Amino acid sequence: MKINEIRKAYQDFLNRKNIKIVPSAPMVVKNDPTLMFTNAGMNQFKDFFLGYSESPDKRIANTQKCLRVSGKHNDLEEVGVDTYHHTMFEMLGNWSFGDYFKEDAINWAWELLTSVYKIDKDRMYVTVFGGDEKDGVPADTESENFWLKHIAADRILKASKKDNFWEMGDTGPCGPCSEIHVDMRDEAERKKTDGKTLVNNDHPQVIEIWNLVFMQFNRKANGELEKLPATHVDTGMGLERLAMCLQGKQSNYDTDMFQFLIRFMEQITGKKYRENETTDIAMRVIVDHIRAISFSIADGQLPSNSGAGYVIRRILRRAVRYGYQALGLKEPFLCDLSVELGKAMGDAFPELKSQGELIQKVIREEEASFFRTLETGIKRINDLISKAKTEGKNELAGAAVFELYDTFGFPFDLTSLIARENKMLLDERGFEAELARQKDRSRAATQVESDDWVILMNDDVQEFIGYDFMHTNLYIVKYRKVKQKNKEFYQLVFNVTPFYAEGGGQVGDQGSISNGEETIEIFDTKKENNLIIHLCEKLPKNLTAVFKAEVKSHQRKLTQANHSATHLLHHALREVLGKHVEQKGSLVNDEYLRFDFSHFSKVTDEELALIEQKVNEKIKAGIHLDEKRTVPISVAQEMGAMALFGEKYGDFVRVIKFGDSVELCGGCHVRSTSEIGMFKLISEGSVAAGIRRIEAITSDKAENYFKERAEQFEKISALLNKPADVALAVEDLIKKKLPFPKRLKKFSAVSWLELKMI
Ligand code: SER
């Protein structure tokens, strides 16, 4: 079976079990501060397990794009060195939210593997949880008994908490699990060593393919387990490993998922795969990493200097480094490999096709800059070496090596290779010490410590009423203390809330809650999965009182104007520049709006003027908001609304329509475009290869701009003693002298002297 057939057979089988197939969530996580990337299929369902919200479907399945490169589940160092770990992989998963449990999950897994995929039963082992005294969780004899119906007792192995108790992170839903392992060694090897002894022992041919987790607990911040309100199933099977097993290969990289990429690497390097361990590892690293990089960019995550973007940058650099060091590649090559990937996987993942050009451009630019880094780094090392030699030293100082690594992005093992070639030692201890200090610094900067929730009242799901109301009476349902960057604050959850939580580019609302005696300021509103969380610096004394909540309405109204203007801008951009323009990010607050989009050249002044004019025409036309709150996603798409890659949509979506502008959007908007008042572009520039950024102002800010400009014209014409049209011509000349965007900021700074010179 080819990869595509394996994926399809999985979905067809589960469909027959009355399980709904849903799309993969984006790989880059946007609304869970505890996760940067989706590291397991269950991430997007965390709230359902915890009972914070209810899934409309009790049983679902999907194939999920996962990335395990940071946090609790981090496989990066294994990737390429072994033959069965990946940064990005596809997880075939099925879930039950309080519906079927151990028996069905086990029966179906067995039926699928043995009857559909026809894996030899004599090559299979299963593990069950052997219990843990400290956590007070007994051995999972229930699962053992269900397995006994299918498989001999000596093939059921008991495993410890380390292997058979699955947890998503340090806190959150967890439970005992039961894994299915397959022994893929040849007959001779199997005779020599009993497969049982190799289970969970890092053997490349005796590997786990499916993990059935039985979610029963929530791990609290203090390490204790508490029972979940209901029991759930969360299973995950690595598609790449399954393919290796079904295609009778010795390694994931020998399956049709990777072979075409390896062939391409052979072509461009002139080296053969499987001839030399060092080049083999390099090729595996590269063909693995190109998937992680391309899919992240397609999901809207560009390489950058911080957060998730930095992780992607590091993966890309790791691939380039292996290409450079082991394969002798001195010029960008990953960008071409991404094209091969798009050709082969573009049907299953349309985002690779539609964003192919962007992915290639972004990768090329990153690679080219890293190759330059390598060049300058090598020069620097050579300087360091000759300096050390003239000083009669035979060691490079740890701090200098760290500076190369940290400030100049030069890989440590390359430094050490060059040093060795020059018969120089490295102060590795000094380097490690600097590295540890830096890690401590960044941990302290990003660490979030959350206490457990303190529940004040039971309320099923918090209702958001902020589209219609900016104030209401409410109760605090629960709260917790959070420590971040040495600052302590509180998070509150209400039974009902008018506060909009940061999302879709729009900032979170600010405001207050008051019970008549005390007023508590809400300084921000955020979302954690589906939960709306209100941030405040202190708790009210009387937590159970009725509070009157007020959103800062002036601020919200300005934000709404900017948000609606963003939609009009998006539409105008597609009209003026073309349909290739796609939103790549946005920020909307009460001050201004920022909009990033794909476009491959600078937007000219004429185009900018036309875009601005089109938006202002729509504002003047006073187009009424046509808002539909719950539209089936297919209907929304028929209406012309574009789904953005990298965003998660449910079956029902909210559609915001202003005339021809139709968008899927959860944000807050004006009732009529006339409320926006006026729209003024203030800058245009590049954020990355193929991505442009526009900033603009609306409302009072835009009106003031136009007013000031009119006054300036008057002054100019009075001073020059010339009519207004001459003043306009003068402004045109200034525009030509000062490139956009600087001219807007600098216009008022142009001196009269300069004007006279013009
Ligand atoms: N969450 C479990 C895992 O990642 C099962 O999908 O292994």
CSV table of C-alpha atoms in Angstrom, one decimal, residues 14-374:
chain,number,residue,atom,x,y,z
A,14,LEU,CA,-13.2,4.3,11.0
A,15,ASN,CA,-16.0,5.8,9.0
A,16,ARG,CA,-17.6,2.3,9.0
A,17,LYS,CA,-17.4,2.4,12.8
A,18,ASN,CA,-19.6,5.5,12.7
A,19,ILE,CA,-16.7,7.8,13.4
A,20,LYS,CA,-16.6,11.3,11.9
A,21,ILE,CA,-13.4,12.2,10.0
A,22,VAL,CA,-12.3,15.8,10.7
A,23,PRO,CA,-9.4,17.8,9.1
A,24,SER,CA,-6.0,18.1,10.6
A,25,ALA,CA,-5.6,21.2,12.9
A,26,PRO,CA,-2.7,23.6,11.9
A,27,MET,CA,0.7,22.4,13.0
A,28,VAL,CA,1.5,25.8,14.6
A,29,VAL,CA,-0.6,26.3,17.7
A,30,LYS,CA,-2.1,29.8,18.1
A,31,ASN,CA,-4.3,29.6,21.2
A,32,ASP,CA,-2.6,27.5,23.8
A,33,PRO,CA,0.3,29.2,25.7
A,34,THR,CA,1.5,25.8,26.9
A,35,LEU,CA,2.3,24.6,23.3
A,36,MET,CA,4.1,26.0,20.4
A,37,PHE,CA,3.4,23.2,17.9
A,38,THR,CA,0.8,20.5,17.7
A,39,ASN,CA,2.7,17.5,19.1
A,40,ALA,CA,-0.1,15.0,19.2
A,41,GLY,CA,-3.5,14.6,17.5
A,42,MET,CA,-5.3,15.2,20.8
A,43,ASN,CA,-4.0,18.7,21.3
A,44,GLN,CA,-6.9,20.4,19.6
A,45,PHE,CA,-9.3,18.4,21.8
A,46,LYS,CA,-7.7,19.2,25.1
A,47,ASP,CA,-10.7,21.2,26.3
A,48,PHE,CA,-13.1,18.3,25.6
A,49,PHE,CA,-11.0,15.9,27.7
A,50,LEU,CA,-10.9,18.4,30.6
A,51,GLY,CA,-14.7,19.1,30.3
A,52,TYR,CA,-14.1,22.8,29.6
A,53,SER,CA,-16.3,22.6,26.5
A,54,GLU,CA,-18.3,19.9,24.8
A,55,SER,CA,-17.5,18.3,21.5
A,56,PRO,CA,-20.4,18.3,19.0
A,57,ASP,CA,-19.3,14.8,18.0
A,58,LYS,CA,-18.6,12.1,20.5
A,59,ARG,CA,-16.3,10.1,18.2
A,60,ILE,CA,-14.0,11.5,15.7
A,61,ALA,CA,-10.8,10.6,13.8
A,62,ASN,CA,-8.2,12.4,11.6
A,63,THR,CA,-4.7,12.4,10.3
A,64,GLN,CA,-2.9,15.1,12.1
A,65,LYS,CA,0.3,17.0,11.1
A,66,CYS,CA,2.5,16.9,14.2
A,67,LEU,CA,5.8,18.4,15.1
A,68,ARG,CA,8.0,17.2,18.0
A,69,VAL,CA,10.8,19.6,18.3
A,70,SER,CA,10.3,21.4,21.6
A,71,GLY,CA,8.9,20.9,25.1
A,72,LYS,CA,8.0,17.5,26.6
A,73,HIS,CA,7.9,15.6,23.3
A,74,ASN,CA,11.1,16.6,21.5
A,75,ASP,CA,12.7,14.1,19.1
A,76,LEU,CA,15.0,16.5,17.3
A,77,GLU,CA,18.3,14.9,18.3
A,78,GLU,CA,17.2,11.4,17.2
A,79,VAL,CA,16.0,12.5,13.8
A,80,GLY,CA,18.2,11.3,10.9
A,81,VAL,CA,20.5,9.5,13.3
A,82,ASP,CA,18.0,6.7,13.6
A,83,THR,CA,15.5,5.6,10.9
A,84,TYR,CA,12.2,6.0,12.6
A,85,HIS,CA,11.9,9.4,14.4
A,86,HIS,CA,10.8,12.5,12.7
A,87,THR,CA,10.4,16.2,13.4
A,88,MET,CA,7.2,16.4,11.5
A,89,PHE,CA,5.0,13.3,11.1
A,90,GLU,CA,1.4,12.4,10.4
A,91,MET,CA,-0.5,10.8,13.2
A,92,LEU,CA,-3.6,8.7,12.4
A,93,GLY,CA,-5.8,9.2,15.4
A,94,ASN,CA,-9.2,8.4,16.7
A,95,TRP,CA,-11.0,9.8,19.8
A,96,SER,CA,-13.9,9.2,22.0
A,97,PHE,CA,-15.2,11.9,24.2
A,98,GLY,CA,-17.1,10.1,26.9
A,99,ASP,CA,-18.3,7.5,24.4
A,100,TYR,CA,-16.6,4.2,23.5
A,101,PHE,CA,-13.7,3.2,25.8
A,102,LYS,CA,-11.1,0.5,26.2
A,103,GLU,CA,-12.9,-2.5,24.7
A,104,ASP,CA,-13.9,-0.9,21.4
A,105,ALA,CA,-10.6,0.9,21.0
A,106,ILE,CA,-8.7,-2.3,21.4
A,107,ASN,CA,-11.0,-4.4,19.2
A,108,TRP,CA,-10.9,-1.9,16.4
A,109,ALA,CA,-7.2,-1.4,16.5
A,110,TRP,CA,-6.7,-5.1,16.3
A,111,GLU,CA,-9.3,-5.5,13.4
A,112,LEU,CA,-7.7,-2.7,11.4
A,113,LEU,CA,-4.2,-3.9,11.8
A,114,THR,CA,-4.9,-7.6,11.1
A,115,SER,CA,-7.9,-7.6,8.8
A,116,VAL,CA,-7.4,-4.4,6.7
A,117,TYR,CA,-3.6,-3.9,6.8
A,118,LYS,CA,-3.0,-7.6,7.2
A,119,ILE,CA,-0.1,-7.4,9.6
A,120,ASP,CA,1.1,-10.8,10.7
A,121,LYS,CA,-0.2,-11.5,14.2
A,122,ASP,CA,2.9,-13.3,15.1
A,123,ARG,CA,4.9,-10.2,14.7
A,124,MET,CA,2.8,-8.2,17.1
A,125,TYR,CA,3.2,-7.4,20.9
A,126,VAL,CA,1.1,-5.2,23.0
A,127,THR,CA,2.0,-3.4,26.2
A,128,VAL,CA,-0.3,-2.4,29.1
A,129,PHE,CA,0.2,-0.1,32.0
A,130,GLY,CA,1.7,-2.0,35.0
A,131,GLY,CA,0.5,0.5,37.6
A,132,ASP,CA,2.3,3.2,39.6
A,133,GLU,CA,2.3,3.3,43.4
A,134,LYS,CA,3.3,6.9,43.8
A,135,ASP,CA,0.4,8.1,41.6
A,136,GLY,CA,-1.9,5.6,43.1
A,137,VAL,CA,-3.0,4.2,39.7
A,138,PRO,CA,-3.4,0.4,39.6
A,139,ALA,CA,-2.2,-1.9,36.7
A,140,ASP,CA,-4.6,-1.8,33.7
A,141,THR,CA,-6.0,-5.4,34.0
A,142,GLU,CA,-9.1,-4.3,32.1
A,143,SER,CA,-7.1,-3.7,28.9
A,144,GLU,CA,-5.1,-6.8,29.5
A,145,ASN,CA,-8.3,-8.8,29.5
A,146,PHE,CA,-9.6,-7.3,26.3
A,147,TRP,CA,-6.3,-8.0,24.6
A,148,LEU,CA,-6.4,-11.6,25.8
A,149,LYS,CA,-9.3,-12.2,23.3
A,150,HIS,CA,-6.9,-11.4,20.4
A,151,ILE,CA,-3.4,-12.2,21.4
A,152,ALA,CA,-1.5,-14.8,23.5
A,153,ALA,CA,-0.8,-13.9,27.1
A,154,ASP,CA,3.0,-14.0,26.6
A,155,ARG,CA,2.7,-11.3,23.9
A,156,ILE,CA,1.1,-8.9,26.4
A,157,LEU,CA,3.8,-7.0,28.3
A,158,LYS,CA,3.5,-4.9,31.4
A,159,ALA,CA,5.2,-1.5,31.1
A,160,SER,CA,6.0,1.2,33.5
A,161,LYS,CA,4.8,4.8,33.9
A,162,LYS,CA,7.7,6.0,31.7
A,163,ASP,CA,6.5,4.1,28.7
A,164,ASN,CA,2.8,3.5,29.3
A,165,PHE,CA,1.3,6.5,31.0
A,166,TRP,CA,0.8,9.2,28.5
A,167,GLU,CA,0.8,12.9,29.4
A,168,MET,CA,0.6,15.8,27.0
A,169,GLY,CA,2.8,18.1,29.1
A,170,ASP,CA,3.6,18.7,32.7
A,171,THR,CA,0.0,19.4,33.4
A,172,GLY,CA,-3.2,18.5,31.6
A,173,PRO,CA,-5.2,15.4,30.6
A,174,CYS,CA,-3.4,12.0,30.9
A,175,GLY,CA,-3.9,8.4,31.5
A,176,PRO,CA,-2.6,4.8,31.1
A,177,CYS,CA,-2.0,3.6,27.6
A,178,SER,CA,-1.6,0.4,25.7
A,179,GLU,CA,0.8,0.3,22.8
A,180,ILE,CA,1.0,-2.0,19.8
A,181,HIS,CA,4.5,-2.9,18.7
A,182,VAL,CA,5.6,-4.8,15.5
A,183,ASP,CA,8.7,-6.9,15.0
A,184,MET,CA,10.0,-6.4,11.5
A,185,ARG,CA,13.3,-8.2,11.7
A,186,ASP,CA,14.0,-11.1,9.3
A,187,GLU,CA,13.5,-14.7,10.2
A,188,ALA,CA,17.1,-15.4,11.1
A,189,GLU,CA,17.2,-12.4,13.5
A,190,ARG,CA,13.9,-13.4,15.0
A,191,LYS,CA,15.1,-16.9,15.8
A,192,LYS,CA,18.2,-15.5,17.4
A,193,THR,CA,16.6,-13.0,19.7
A,194,ASP,CA,13.1,-13.2,21.2
A,195,GLY,CA,11.2,-10.1,20.0
A,196,LYS,CA,9.7,-9.6,23.4
A,197,THR,CA,13.0,-8.6,24.8
A,198,LEU,CA,13.4,-5.8,22.2
A,199,VAL,CA,10.1,-4.1,22.8
A,200,ASN,CA,10.6,-0.5,24.1
A,201,ASN,CA,14.4,-1.0,23.7
A,202,ASP,CA,15.2,1.4,20.8
A,203,HIS,CA,15.5,-1.4,18.3
A,204,PRO,CA,15.0,0.1,14.8
A,205,GLN,CA,13.0,-2.9,13.6
A,206,VAL,CA,11.0,-3.6,16.7
A,207,ILE,CA,8.9,-0.5,17.0
A,208,GLU,CA,5.8,0.9,18.5
A,209,ILE,CA,3.2,1.8,15.8
A,210,TRP,CA,0.1,2.6,17.7
A,211,ASN,CA,-0.6,4.1,21.1
A,212,LEU,CA,-4.1,3.8,22.6
A,213,VAL,CA,-4.4,6.2,25.5
A,214,PHE,CA,-7.2,6.0,28.0
A,215,MET,CA,-7.7,9.5,29.3
A,216,GLN,CA,-8.9,9.3,32.9
A,217,PHE,CA,-7.0,12.0,34.8
A,218,ASN,CA,-5.9,15.6,34.8
A,219,ARG,CA,-2.3,16.2,36.1
A,220,LYS,CA,-2.5,19.3,38.3
A,221,ALA,CA,0.2,21.9,38.8
A,222,ASN,CA,1.2,20.3,42.2
A,223,GLY,CA,1.8,17.0,40.4
A,224,GLU,CA,-1.4,15.3,41.8
A,225,LEU,CA,-3.8,13.4,39.6
A,226,GLU,CA,-7.5,14.2,39.7
A,227,LYS,CA,-10.2,12.1,38.0
A,228,LEU,CA,-11.7,13.6,34.8
A,229,PRO,CA,-15.5,14.0,34.8
A,230,ALA,CA,-15.7,11.3,32.1
A,231,THR,CA,-13.4,8.8,30.4
A,232,HIS,CA,-12.1,9.2,26.9
A,233,VAL,CA,-10.0,7.5,24.3
A,234,ASP,CA,-7.1,9.1,22.4
A,235,THR,CA,-5.2,7.0,20.0
A,236,GLY,CA,-2.3,7.8,17.7
A,237,MET,CA,-0.5,5.8,15.1
A,238,GLY,CA,2.6,7.1,13.2
A,239,LEU,CA,1.8,7.0,9.5
A,240,GLU,CA,5.4,6.8,8.4
A,241,ARG,CA,6.1,3.9,10.7
A,242,LEU,CA,3.0,2.1,9.6
A,243,ALA,CA,4.1,2.6,6.0
A,244,MET,CA,7.5,1.0,6.7
A,245,CYS,CA,5.7,-1.9,8.2
A,246,LEU,CA,3.2,-2.4,5.4
A,247,GLN,CA,5.8,-1.8,2.7
A,248,GLY,CA,8.1,-4.3,4.3
A,249,LYS,CA,11.0,-1.8,4.6
A,250,GLN,CA,13.7,-1.6,7.1
A,251,SER,CA,13.4,2.2,7.6
A,252,ASN,CA,10.8,4.9,7.3
A,253,TYR,CA,13.1,6.6,4.8
A,254,ASP,CA,12.8,3.6,2.5
A,255,THR,CA,9.0,4.1,2.0
A,256,ASP,CA,7.4,6.1,-0.8
A,257,MET,CA,7.0,9.0,1.6
A,258,PHE,CA,10.7,9.8,1.5
A,259,GLN,CA,12.3,7.9,-1.4
A,260,PHE,CA,11.6,10.6,-4.1
A,261,LEU,CA,13.3,13.2,-1.8
A,262,ILE,CA,16.3,11.0,-1.3
A,263,ARG,CA,16.6,10.4,-5.0
A,264,PHE,CA,16.6,14.2,-5.5
A,265,MET,CA,19.4,14.5,-2.9
A,266,GLU,CA,21.4,11.9,-4.7
A,267,GLN,CA,21.0,13.7,-8.0
A,268,ILE,CA,22.2,17.1,-6.7
A,269,THR,CA,25.0,15.8,-4.6
A,270,GLY,CA,26.2,12.9,-6.9
A,271,LYS,CA,26.4,10.8,-3.8
A,272,LYS,CA,24.5,7.5,-3.3
A,273,TYR,CA,22.3,6.8,-0.3
A,274,ARG,CA,23.3,3.7,1.7
A,275,GLU,CA,27.0,4.0,0.9
A,276,ASN,CA,28.3,5.9,3.9
A,277,GLU,CA,26.8,6.4,7.3
A,278,THR,CA,27.7,10.1,7.5
A,279,THR,CA,26.1,11.0,4.2
A,280,ASP,CA,23.1,8.8,4.9
A,281,ILE,CA,22.4,10.6,8.2
A,282,ALA,CA,22.7,14.0,6.4
A,283,MET,CA,20.3,12.9,3.7
A,284,ARG,CA,17.8,11.7,6.3
A,285,VAL,CA,18.0,14.9,8.3
A,286,ILE,CA,17.4,16.9,5.2
A,287,VAL,CA,14.5,15.0,3.8
A,288,ASP,CA,12.9,14.9,7.2
A,289,HIS,CA,13.4,18.6,7.9
A,290,ILE,CA,12.2,19.8,4.6
A,291,ARG,CA,8.7,18.6,5.5
A,292,ALA,CA,8.7,20.3,8.8
A,293,ILE,CA,9.9,23.6,7.2
A,294,SER,CA,7.6,23.6,4.2
A,295,PHE,CA,4.4,22.7,6.2
A,296,SER,CA,5.2,25.3,8.9
A,297,ILE,CA,5.6,28.0,6.2
A,298,ALA,CA,2.3,26.8,4.6
A,299,ASP,CA,0.7,27.2,8.0
A,300,GLY,CA,1.8,30.8,8.1
A,301,GLN,CA,4.8,30.3,10.4
A,302,LEU,CA,7.8,32.0,8.8
A,303,PRO,CA,11.3,31.5,10.2
A,304,SER,CA,12.2,34.3,12.6
A,305,ASN,CA,14.2,35.3,15.6
A,306,SER,CA,11.7,34.3,18.3
A,307,GLY,CA,9.2,31.7,19.4
A,308,ALA,CA,7.9,29.2,16.9
A,309,GLY,CA,9.6,31.1,14.1
A,310,TYR,CA,13.0,30.6,15.8
A,311,VAL,CA,12.4,26.8,16.1
A,312,ILE,CA,11.7,26.7,12.3
A,313,ARG,CA,14.8,28.7,11.6
A,314,ARG,CA,16.9,26.3,13.7
A,315,ILE,CA,15.5,23.3,11.9
A,316,LEU,CA,16.2,24.9,8.6
A,317,ARG,CA,19.8,25.7,9.7
A,318,ARG,CA,20.3,22.2,11.0
A,319,ALA,CA,19.4,20.8,7.5
A,320,VAL,CA,21.7,23.3,5.8
A,321,ARG,CA,24.5,22.5,8.1
A,322,TYR,CA,24.2,18.8,7.4
A,323,GLY,CA,24.1,19.6,3.7
A,324,TYR,CA,27.2,21.8,4.0
A,325,GLN,CA,29.3,19.6,6.2
A,326,ALA,CA,28.5,16.1,5.1
A,327,LEU,CA,27.3,16.6,1.5
A,328,GLY,CA,29.5,19.5,0.4
A,329,LEU,CA,26.6,21.7,-0.6
A,330,LYS,CA,27.6,25.3,-0.8
A,331,GLU,CA,24.5,26.9,-2.3
A,332,PRO,CA,20.8,26.9,-1.4
A,333,PHE,CA,19.3,23.5,-2.1
A,334,LEU,CA,16.3,23.1,0.3
A,335,CYS,CA,14.3,25.6,-1.8
A,336,ASP,CA,14.5,23.2,-4.7
A,337,LEU,CA,13.7,20.2,-2.5
A,338,SER,CA,10.6,22.0,-1.3
A,339,VAL,CA,9.4,22.0,-4.9
A,340,GLU,CA,9.8,18.2,-5.2
A,341,LEU,CA,7.8,17.8,-1.9
A,342,GLY,CA,5.0,20.0,-3.3
A,343,LYS,CA,4.8,17.9,-6.5
A,344,ALA,CA,4.5,14.7,-4.5
A,345,MET,CA,2.3,15.7,-1.6
A,346,GLY,CA,0.4,18.6,-3.1
A,347,ASP,CA,-2.7,16.5,-3.8
A,348,ALA,CA,-3.1,15.4,-0.2
A,349,PHE,CA,-2.1,18.8,1.2
A,350,PRO,CA,-3.3,21.5,-1.2
A,351,GLU,CA,-1.5,24.2,0.9
A,352,LEU,CA,1.8,22.9,-0.4
A,353,LYS,CA,0.6,23.6,-3.9
A,354,SER,CA,-1.1,26.9,-3.5
A,355,GLN,CA,1.7,28.3,-1.4
A,356,GLY,CA,4.5,26.6,-3.3
A,357,GLU,CA,6.1,29.7,-4.7
A,358,LEU,CA,6.1,31.4,-1.3
A,359,ILE,CA,7.5,28.4,0.5
A,360,GLN,CA,10.3,28.2,-2.1
A,361,LYS,CA,11.1,31.9,-1.9
A,362,VAL,CA,11.1,32.0,1.9
A,363,ILE,CA,13.4,29.0,2.2
A,364,ARG,CA,15.8,30.3,-0.5
A,365,GLU,CA,16.2,33.6,1.3
A,366,GLU,CA,16.8,31.9,4.7
A,367,GLU,CA,19.3,29.5,3.2
A,368,ALA,CA,21.2,32.2,1.3
A,369,SER,CA,21.5,34.2,4.5
A,370,PHE,CA,22.7,31.2,6.5
A,371,PHE,CA,25.3,30.3,3.8
A,372,ARG,CA,26.6,33.9,4.2
A,373,THR,CA,26.6,33.3,8.0
A,374,LEU,CA,28.7,30.2,7.5
